[in-house]
Amino acid sequence: MIFTAQQSQQIKSSVRGSARDQLYEMLKEKILRLELEPGTKISEKEIAEQLHISRTPVREAFLKLAQEELLDIIPQSGTIVSRINLEHVEEGRFIREVVEKEVAVLACTKLRQDHLFEMEKNIAMQELCAEKGNFLELFELDEKFHQLIYDGCRMLRSWKMVQSLNSHFNRLRVLRLSSDLDWDIIISHHKQIYRLIANKEAEKVRQVMEEHLRLVEIEKDVLKRQYPHYFV
């Protein structure tokens, strides 16, 4: 059973276009959060029957996810959640590093006090999640922390562009957090980035952001050994 009763009712009560969009968002979230594990086979027919909707919105949602390389639709065989491709991980990480360290530099002159306050609150919530062991909420707060930097620079279109290339990178990050590989270093970097932006230390924040976005390079081989079935 992929969907809860509440999710099923929400999709079932939607008009066709909305049902497709809601189904796409729900499936994408489940894939990114690893609730649907890499390599899991999913059925257009079974999902349509569970939700009591036609197969058309399900097929359309599948196609959109396949375009984002989150599903592999294999003729005469079926559809599986794509395995994590480390080449895609590195490409997405590289693009994000190139863009984001320059956005962080720009933030040193662009961010207002209200944005800095939101970043500070976000870090406090990250520490609470680490204390409670809630890795999914920590991931969401991590995402929001970085988005706040783009938002403060009025560059949300750039954030969306970067995110469109990072589905494999983000799944690896969730896997990293779920494996409990030293959350403290992530939060420590966030504190440094916040402080450097607040103090307008542009060159230092560029260096720390680069180091921060390269953390996964150190750990990806460890994760691949622990979860070989998750990777291409």
PDB file of C-alpha atoms in Angstrom:
ATOM      1  CA  MET A   1       0.000   0.000   0.000  1.00  0.00           C
ATOM      2  CA  ILE A   2       1.784   3.124  -1.224  1.00  0.00           C
ATOM      3  CA  PHE A   3      -0.663   5.783  -0.029  1.00  0.00           C
ATOM      4  CA  THR A   4      -2.445   6.403   3.261  1.00  0.00           C
ATOM      5  CA  ALA A   5      -6.239   6.565   3.328  1.00  0.00           C
ATOM      6  CA  GLN A   6      -6.059  10.354   3.698  1.00  0.00           C
ATOM      7  CA  GLN A   7      -3.724  10.717   0.698  1.00  0.00           C
ATOM      8  CA  SER A   8      -5.912   8.413  -1.365  1.00  0.00           C
ATOM      9  CA  GLN A   9      -9.018  10.453  -0.578  1.00  0.00           C
ATOM     10  CA  GLN A  10      -7.199  13.682  -1.385  1.00  0.00           C
ATOM     11  CA  ILE A  11      -6.179  12.459  -4.838  1.00  0.00           C
ATOM     12  CA  LYS A  12      -9.486  10.693  -5.533  1.00  0.00           C
ATOM     13  CA  SER A  13     -11.502  13.856  -4.864  1.00  0.00           C
ATOM     14  CA  SER A  14      -9.394  15.956  -7.266  1.00  0.00           C
ATOM     15  CA  VAL A  15     -10.194  16.834 -10.842  1.00  0.00           C
ATOM     16  CA  ARG A  16      -8.031  15.064 -13.411  1.00  0.00           C
ATOM     17  CA  GLY A  17      -5.253  17.657 -13.843  1.00  0.00           C
ATOM     18  CA  SER A  18      -5.045  18.242 -10.114  1.00  0.00           C
ATOM     19  CA  ALA A  19      -5.031  14.484  -9.422  1.00  0.00           C
ATOM     20  CA  ARG A  20      -2.052  14.079 -11.749  1.00  0.00           C
ATOM     21  CA  ASP A  21      -0.174  16.930 -10.080  1.00  0.00           C
ATOM     22  CA  GLN A  22      -0.937  15.761  -6.541  1.00  0.00           C
ATOM     23  CA  LEU A  23       0.024  12.190  -7.403  1.00  0.00           C
ATOM     24  CA  TYR A  24       3.280  13.413  -8.951  1.00  0.00           C
ATOM     25  CA  GLU A  25       4.149  15.483  -5.852  1.00  0.00           C
ATOM     26  CA  MET A  26       3.291  12.666  -3.441  1.00  0.00           C
ATOM     27  CA  LEU A  27       5.263  10.055  -5.375  1.00  0.00           C
ATOM     28  CA  LYS A  28       8.215  12.407  -5.753  1.00  0.00           C
ATOM     29  CA  GLU A  29       8.273  13.085  -2.014  1.00  0.00           C
ATOM     30  CA  LYS A  30       8.142   9.367  -1.239  1.00  0.00           C
ATOM     31  CA  ILE A  31      11.021   8.714  -3.667  1.00  0.00           C
ATOM     32  CA  LEU A  32      13.160  11.582  -2.374  1.00  0.00           C
ATOM     33  CA  ARG A  33      12.535  10.557   1.243  1.00  0.00           C
ATOM     34  CA  LEU A  34      13.396   6.934   0.354  1.00  0.00           C
ATOM     35  CA  GLU A  35       9.960   5.738   1.475  1.00  0.00           C
ATOM     36  CA  LEU A  36       9.935   4.212  -2.003  1.00  0.00           C
ATOM     37  CA  GLU A  37      13.391   2.672  -2.067  1.00  0.00           C
ATOM     38  CA  PRO A  38      15.611   2.659  -5.167  1.00  0.00           C
ATOM     39  CA  GLY A  39      14.843  -0.419  -7.246  1.00  0.00           C
ATOM     40  CA  THR A  40      11.261  -0.758  -5.957  1.00  0.00           C
ATOM     41  CA  LYS A  41       8.808  -1.885  -8.625  1.00  0.00           C
ATOM     42  CA  ILE A  42       5.587   0.142  -8.804  1.00  0.00           C
ATOM     43  CA  SER A  43       2.534  -0.507 -10.913  1.00  0.00           C
ATOM     44  CA  GLU A  44       0.436   2.039 -12.778  1.00  0.00           C
ATOM     45  CA  LYS A  45      -2.508  -0.382 -12.632  1.00  0.00           C
ATOM     46  CA  GLU A  46      -2.205  -1.058  -8.886  1.00  0.00           C
ATOM     47  CA  ILE A  47      -1.918   2.634  -7.996  1.00  0.00           C
ATOM     48  CA  ALA A  48      -4.943   3.487 -10.122  1.00  0.00           C
ATOM     49  CA  GLU A  49      -6.942   0.718  -8.424  1.00  0.00           C
ATOM     50  CA  GLN A  50      -5.855   1.764  -4.943  1.00  0.00           C
ATOM     51  CA  LEU A  51      -6.861   5.370  -5.601  1.00  0.00           C
ATOM     52  CA  HIS A  52     -10.013   4.472  -7.582  1.00  0.00           C
ATOM     53  CA  ILE A  53      -8.982   6.749 -10.443  1.00  0.00           C
ATOM     54  CA  SER A  54      -8.297   6.142 -14.124  1.00  0.00           C
ATOM     55  CA  ARG A  55      -4.834   5.120 -15.242  1.00  0.00           C
ATOM     56  CA  THR A  56      -4.358   8.320 -17.279  1.00  0.00           C
ATOM     57  CA  PRO A  57      -3.274  10.662 -14.416  1.00  0.00           C
ATOM     58  CA  VAL A  58      -1.080   7.871 -13.027  1.00  0.00           C
ATOM     59  CA  ARG A  59       0.599   7.392 -16.411  1.00  0.00           C
ATOM     60  CA  GLU A  60       1.125  11.159 -16.748  1.00  0.00           C
ATOM     61  CA  ALA A  61       2.670  11.384 -13.259  1.00  0.00           C
ATOM     62  CA  PHE A  62       4.941   8.425 -14.059  1.00  0.00           C
ATOM     63  CA  LEU A  63       6.119  10.063 -17.283  1.00  0.00           C
ATOM     64  CA  LYS A  64       6.941  13.309 -15.488  1.00  0.00           C
ATOM     65  CA  LEU A  65       8.938  11.449 -12.837  1.00  0.00           C
ATOM     66  CA  ALA A  66      10.713   9.469 -15.567  1.00  0.00           C
ATOM     67  CA  GLN A  67      11.718  12.761 -17.226  1.00  0.00           C
ATOM     68  CA  GLU A  68      13.324  13.742 -13.921  1.00  0.00           C
ATOM     69  CA  GLU A  69      15.100  10.365 -13.830  1.00  0.00           C
ATOM     70  CA  LEU A  70      13.324   9.272 -10.653  1.00  0.00           C
ATOM     71  CA  LEU A  71      11.488   6.406 -12.364  1.00  0.00           C
ATOM     72  CA  ASP A  72      12.721   3.952 -14.983  1.00  0.00           C
ATOM     73  CA  ILE A  73       9.916   2.852 -17.304  1.00  0.00           C
ATOM     74  CA  ILE A  74      11.092  -0.392 -18.911  1.00  0.00           C
ATOM     75  CA  PRO A  75       9.001  -1.639 -21.882  1.00  0.00           C
ATOM     76  CA  GLN A  76       7.511  -5.115 -21.407  1.00  0.00           C
ATOM     77  CA  SER A  77       8.928  -5.209 -17.889  1.00  0.00           C
ATOM     78  CA  GLY A  78       7.402  -2.437 -15.763  1.00  0.00           C
ATOM     79  CA  THR A  79       8.356   0.647 -13.799  1.00  0.00           C
ATOM     80  CA  ILE A  80      10.905   0.846 -11.010  1.00  0.00           C
ATOM     81  CA  VAL A  81      12.147   3.628  -8.780  1.00  0.00           C
ATOM     82  CA  SER A  82      15.472   4.579 -10.324  1.00  0.00           C
ATOM     83  CA  ARG A  83      18.597   3.605  -8.470  1.00  0.00           C
ATOM     84  CA  ILE A  84      20.916   6.404  -7.352  1.00  0.00           C
ATOM     85  CA  ASN A  85      23.355   7.286 -10.112  1.00  0.00           C
ATOM     86  CA  LEU A  86      26.608   8.642  -8.663  1.00  0.00           C
ATOM     87  CA  GLU A  87      27.450  10.429 -11.915  1.00  0.00           C
ATOM     88  CA  HIS A  88      24.147  12.308 -11.616  1.00  0.00           C
ATOM     89  CA  VAL A  89      24.905  12.960  -7.940  1.00  0.00           C
ATOM     90  CA  GLU A  90      28.250  14.545  -8.800  1.00  0.00           C
ATOM     91  CA  GLU A  91      26.870  16.588 -11.707  1.00  0.00           C
ATOM     92  CA  GLY A  92      24.076  17.999  -9.541  1.00  0.00           C
ATOM     93  CA  ARG A  93      26.430  18.637  -6.633  1.00  0.00           C
ATOM     94  CA  PHE A  94      28.934  20.395  -8.909  1.00  0.00           C
ATOM     95  CA  ILE A  95      26.326  22.726 -10.406  1.00  0.00           C
ATOM     96  CA  ARG A  96      24.988  23.525  -6.961  1.00  0.00           C
ATOM     97  CA  GLU A  97      28.473  24.269  -5.629  1.00  0.00           C
ATOM     98  CA  VAL A  98      29.310  26.594  -8.528  1.00  0.00           C
ATOM     99  CA  VAL A  99      26.078  28.548  -8.142  1.00  0.00           C
ATOM    100  CA  GLU A 100      25.588  28.478  -4.406  1.00  0.00           C
ATOM    101  CA  LYS A 101      28.971  29.658  -3.234  1.00  0.00           C
ATOM    102  CA  GLU A 102      28.490  32.778  -5.372  1.00  0.00           C
ATOM    103  CA  VAL A 103      24.955  33.259  -4.052  1.00  0.00           C
ATOM    104  CA  ALA A 104      26.415  33.073  -0.523  1.00  0.00           C
ATOM    105  CA  VAL A 105      28.892  35.834  -1.445  1.00  0.00           C
ATOM    106  CA  LEU A 106      26.031  37.937  -2.782  1.00  0.00           C
ATOM    107  CA  ALA A 107      24.072  37.285   0.415  1.00  0.00           C
ATOM    108  CA  CYS A 108      26.753  39.130   2.388  1.00  0.00           C
ATOM    109  CA  THR A 109      25.464  42.384   0.924  1.00  0.00           C
ATOM    110  CA  LYS A 110      21.861  41.450   0.147  1.00  0.00           C
ATOM    111  CA  LEU A 111      20.375  39.680   3.173  1.00  0.00           C
ATOM    112  CA  ARG A 112      18.198  41.756   5.482  1.00  0.00           C
ATOM    113  CA  GLN A 113      17.929  41.243   9.237  1.00  0.00           C
ATOM    114  CA  ASP A 114      14.631  39.369   8.881  1.00  0.00           C
ATOM    115  CA  HIS A 115      16.289  36.787   6.618  1.00  0.00           C
ATOM    116  CA  LEU A 116      19.197  36.423   9.023  1.00  0.00           C
ATOM    117  CA  PHE A 117      16.731  35.909  11.862  1.00  0.00           C
ATOM    118  CA  GLU A 118      14.943  33.168   9.889  1.00  0.00           C
ATOM    119  CA  MET A 119      18.295  31.456   9.291  1.00  0.00           C
ATOM    120  CA  GLU A 120      19.102  31.638  13.006  1.00  0.00           C
ATOM    121  CA  LYS A 121      15.715  30.113  13.920  1.00  0.00           C
ATOM    122  CA  ASN A 122      16.239  27.408  11.329  1.00  0.00           C
ATOM    123  CA  ILE A 123      19.579  26.405  12.869  1.00  0.00           C
ATOM    124  CA  ALA A 124      17.980  26.189  16.321  1.00  0.00           C
ATOM    125  CA  MET A 125      15.379  23.789  14.899  1.00  0.00           C
ATOM    126  CA  GLN A 126      18.126  21.745  13.239  1.00  0.00           C
ATOM    127  CA  GLU A 127      19.783  21.269  16.621  1.00  0.00           C
ATOM    128  CA  LEU A 128      16.481  20.084  18.099  1.00  0.00           C
ATOM    129  CA  CYS A 129      16.023  17.581  15.250  1.00  0.00           C
ATOM    130  CA  ALA A 130      19.542  16.269  15.804  1.00  0.00           C
ATOM    131  CA  GLU A 131      18.797  15.884  19.523  1.00  0.00           C
ATOM    132  CA  LYS A 132      15.575  13.977  18.758  1.00  0.00           C
ATOM    133  CA  GLY A 133      17.074  11.926  15.909  1.00  0.00           C
ATOM    134  CA  ASN A 134      14.573  13.161  13.312  1.00  0.00           C
ATOM    135  CA  PHE A 135      16.567  12.918  10.086  1.00  0.00           C
ATOM    136  CA  LEU A 136      13.705  13.668   7.666  1.00  0.00           C
ATOM    137  CA  GLU A 137      12.821  16.918   9.420  1.00  0.00           C
ATOM    138  CA  LEU A 138      16.528  17.776   9.576  1.00  0.00           C
ATOM    139  CA  PHE A 139      16.743  17.282   5.803  1.00  0.00           C
ATOM    140  CA  GLU A 140      13.771  19.614   5.251  1.00  0.00           C
ATOM    141  CA  LEU A 141      15.328  22.252   7.505  1.00  0.00           C
ATOM    142  CA  ASP A 142      18.658  21.865   5.701  1.00  0.00           C
ATOM    143  CA  GLU A 143      16.883  22.520   2.399  1.00  0.00           C
ATOM    144  CA  LYS A 144      15.043  25.512   3.859  1.00  0.00           C
ATOM    145  CA  PHE A 145      18.278  26.971   5.259  1.00  0.00           C
ATOM    146  CA  HIS A 146      19.866  27.056   1.827  1.00  0.00           C
ATOM    147  CA  GLN A 147      16.674  28.273   0.176  1.00  0.00           C
ATOM    148  CA  LEU A 148      16.591  31.227   2.581  1.00  0.00           C
ATOM    149  CA  ILE A 149      19.947  32.382   1.194  1.00  0.00           C
ATOM    150  CA  TYR A 150      18.599  32.372  -2.373  1.00  0.00           C
ATOM    151  CA  ASP A 151      15.365  33.986  -1.228  1.00  0.00           C
ATOM    152  CA  GLY A 152      17.217  36.791   0.525  1.00  0.00           C
ATOM    153  CA  CYS A 153      19.085  37.500  -2.720  1.00  0.00           C
ATOM    154  CA  ARG A 154      15.815  37.382  -4.725  1.00  0.00           C
ATOM    155  CA  MET A 155      17.095  34.380  -6.671  1.00  0.00           C
ATOM    156  CA  LEU A 156      14.417  31.747  -6.134  1.00  0.00           C
ATOM    157  CA  ARG A 157      14.360  30.924  -9.856  1.00  0.00           C
ATOM    158  CA  SER A 158      18.014  29.910  -9.525  1.00  0.00           C
ATOM    159  CA  TRP A 159      17.122  27.750  -6.503  1.00  0.00           C
ATOM    160  CA  LYS A 160      14.450  25.955  -8.538  1.00  0.00           C
ATOM    161  CA  MET A 161      16.885  25.447 -11.418  1.00  0.00           C
ATOM    162  CA  VAL A 162      19.502  23.940  -9.107  1.00  0.00           C
ATOM    163  CA  GLN A 163      16.882  21.710  -7.451  1.00  0.00           C
ATOM    164  CA  SER A 164      15.739  20.369 -10.814  1.00  0.00           C
ATOM    165  CA  LEU A 165      19.216  18.811 -11.258  1.00  0.00           C
ATOM    166  CA  ASN A 166      19.578  17.485  -7.726  1.00  0.00           C
ATOM    167  CA  SER A 167      17.092  14.646  -7.290  1.00  0.00           C
ATOM    168  CA  HIS A 168      19.847  11.996  -7.133  1.00  0.00           C
ATOM    169  CA  PHE A 169      22.058  14.215  -4.950  1.00  0.00           C
ATOM    170  CA  ASN A 170      19.165  14.850  -2.555  1.00  0.00           C
ATOM    171  CA  ARG A 171      18.384  11.141  -2.203  1.00  0.00           C
ATOM    172  CA  LEU A 172      22.008  10.511  -1.304  1.00  0.00           C
ATOM    173  CA  ARG A 173      21.788  13.295   1.305  1.00  0.00           C
ATOM    174  CA  VAL A 174      18.692  11.711   2.869  1.00  0.00           C
ATOM    175  CA  LEU A 175      20.463   8.344   2.903  1.00  0.00           C
ATOM    176  CA  ARG A 176      23.451   9.998   4.578  1.00  0.00           C
ATOM    177  CA  LEU A 177      21.273  11.484   7.321  1.00  0.00           C
ATOM    178  CA  SER A 178      19.351   8.241   7.840  1.00  0.00           C
ATOM    179  CA  SER A 179      22.694   6.461   8.307  1.00  0.00           C
ATOM    180  CA  ASP A 180      23.549   8.884  11.125  1.00  0.00           C
ATOM    181  CA  LEU A 181      26.904   9.956   9.692  1.00  0.00           C
ATOM    182  CA  ASP A 182      27.897  12.854  11.957  1.00  0.00           C
ATOM    183  CA  TRP A 183      25.027  15.362  11.757  1.00  0.00           C
ATOM    184  CA  ASP A 184      27.037  17.790  13.906  1.00  0.00           C
ATOM    185  CA  ILE A 185      29.396  18.721  11.080  1.00  0.00           C
ATOM    186  CA  ILE A 186      26.448  19.732   8.858  1.00  0.00           C
ATOM    187  CA  ILE A 187      24.953  21.951  11.549  1.00  0.00           C
ATOM    188  CA  SER A 188      28.382  23.380  12.375  1.00  0.00           C
ATOM    189  CA  HIS A 189      28.832  24.403   8.739  1.00  0.00           C
ATOM    190  CA  HIS A 190      25.403  26.034   8.733  1.00  0.00           C
ATOM    191  CA  LYS A 191      26.355  28.053  11.805  1.00  0.00           C
ATOM    192  CA  GLN A 192      29.572  29.173  10.112  1.00  0.00           C
ATOM    193  CA  ILE A 193      27.741  30.133   6.923  1.00  0.00           C
ATOM    194  CA  TYR A 194      25.173  32.129   8.892  1.00  0.00           C
ATOM    195  CA  ARG A 195      27.846  33.932  10.913  1.00  0.00           C
ATOM    196  CA  LEU A 196      30.003  34.736   7.882  1.00  0.00           C
ATOM    197  CA  ILE A 197      27.041  36.117   5.933  1.00  0.00           C
ATOM    198  CA  ALA A 198      25.960  38.192   8.956  1.00  0.00           C
ATOM    199  CA  ASN A 199      29.505  39.540   9.278  1.00  0.00           C
ATOM    200  CA  LYS A 200      29.779  40.128   5.505  1.00  0.00           C
ATOM    201  CA  GLU A 201      32.879  37.917   5.175  1.00  0.00           C
ATOM    202  CA  ALA A 202      32.445  37.092   1.495  1.00  0.00           C
ATOM    203  CA  GLU A 203      35.636  35.176   0.728  1.00  0.00           C
ATOM    204  CA  LYS A 204      35.408  33.020   3.835  1.00  0.00           C
ATOM    205  CA  VAL A 205      31.763  32.128   3.211  1.00  0.00           C
ATOM    206  CA  ARG A 206      32.643  31.041  -0.325  1.00  0.00           C
ATOM    207  CA  GLN A 207      35.255  28.643   1.083  1.00  0.00           C
ATOM    208  CA  VAL A 208      32.970  27.212   3.769  1.00  0.00           C
ATOM    209  CA  MET A 209      30.084  26.731   1.325  1.00  0.00           C
ATOM    210  CA  GLU A 210      32.401  24.859  -1.038  1.00  0.00           C
ATOM    211  CA  GLU A 211      33.599  22.618   1.798  1.00  0.00           C
ATOM    212  CA  HIS A 212      30.006  22.082   2.953  1.00  0.00           C
ATOM    213  CA  LEU A 213      28.770  20.966  -0.460  1.00  0.00           C
ATOM    214  CA  ARG A 214      31.680  18.542  -0.827  1.00  0.00           C
ATOM    215  CA  LEU A 215      30.904  16.588   2.351  1.00  0.00           C
ATOM    216  CA  VAL A 216      29.008  13.971   0.399  1.00  0.00           C
ATOM    217  CA  GLU A 217      32.095  13.193  -1.727  1.00  0.00           C
ATOM    218  CA  ILE A 218      33.795  11.807   1.369  1.00  0.00           C
ATOM    219  CA  GLU A 219      30.845   9.620   2.352  1.00  0.00           C
ATOM    220  CA  LYS A 220      29.355   8.355  -0.909  1.00  0.00           C
ATOM    221  CA  ASP A 221      31.688   5.348  -1.145  1.00  0.00           C
ATOM    222  CA  VAL A 222      30.805   4.327   2.424  1.00  0.00           C
ATOM    223  CA  LEU A 223      27.091   4.572   1.611  1.00  0.00           C
ATOM    224  CA  LYS A 224      27.492   2.580  -1.585  1.00  0.00           C
ATOM    225  CA  ARG A 225      29.160  -0.230   0.375  1.00  0.00           C
ATOM    226  CA  GLN A 226      26.369  -0.184   2.974  1.00  0.00           C
ATOM    227  CA  TYR A 227      23.505   0.000   0.462  1.00  0.00           C
ATOM    228  CA  PRO A 228      24.813  -1.526  -2.794  1.00  0.00           C
ATOM    229  CA  HIS A 229      21.277  -2.346  -3.986  1.00  0.00           C
ATOM    230  CA  TYR A 230      20.380   1.378  -3.942  1.00  0.00           C
ATOM    231  CA  PHE A 231      22.956   2.337  -6.579  1.00  0.00           C
ATOM    232  CA  VAL A 232      23.387   1.847 -10.297  1.00  0.00           C
TER     233      VAL A 232
END
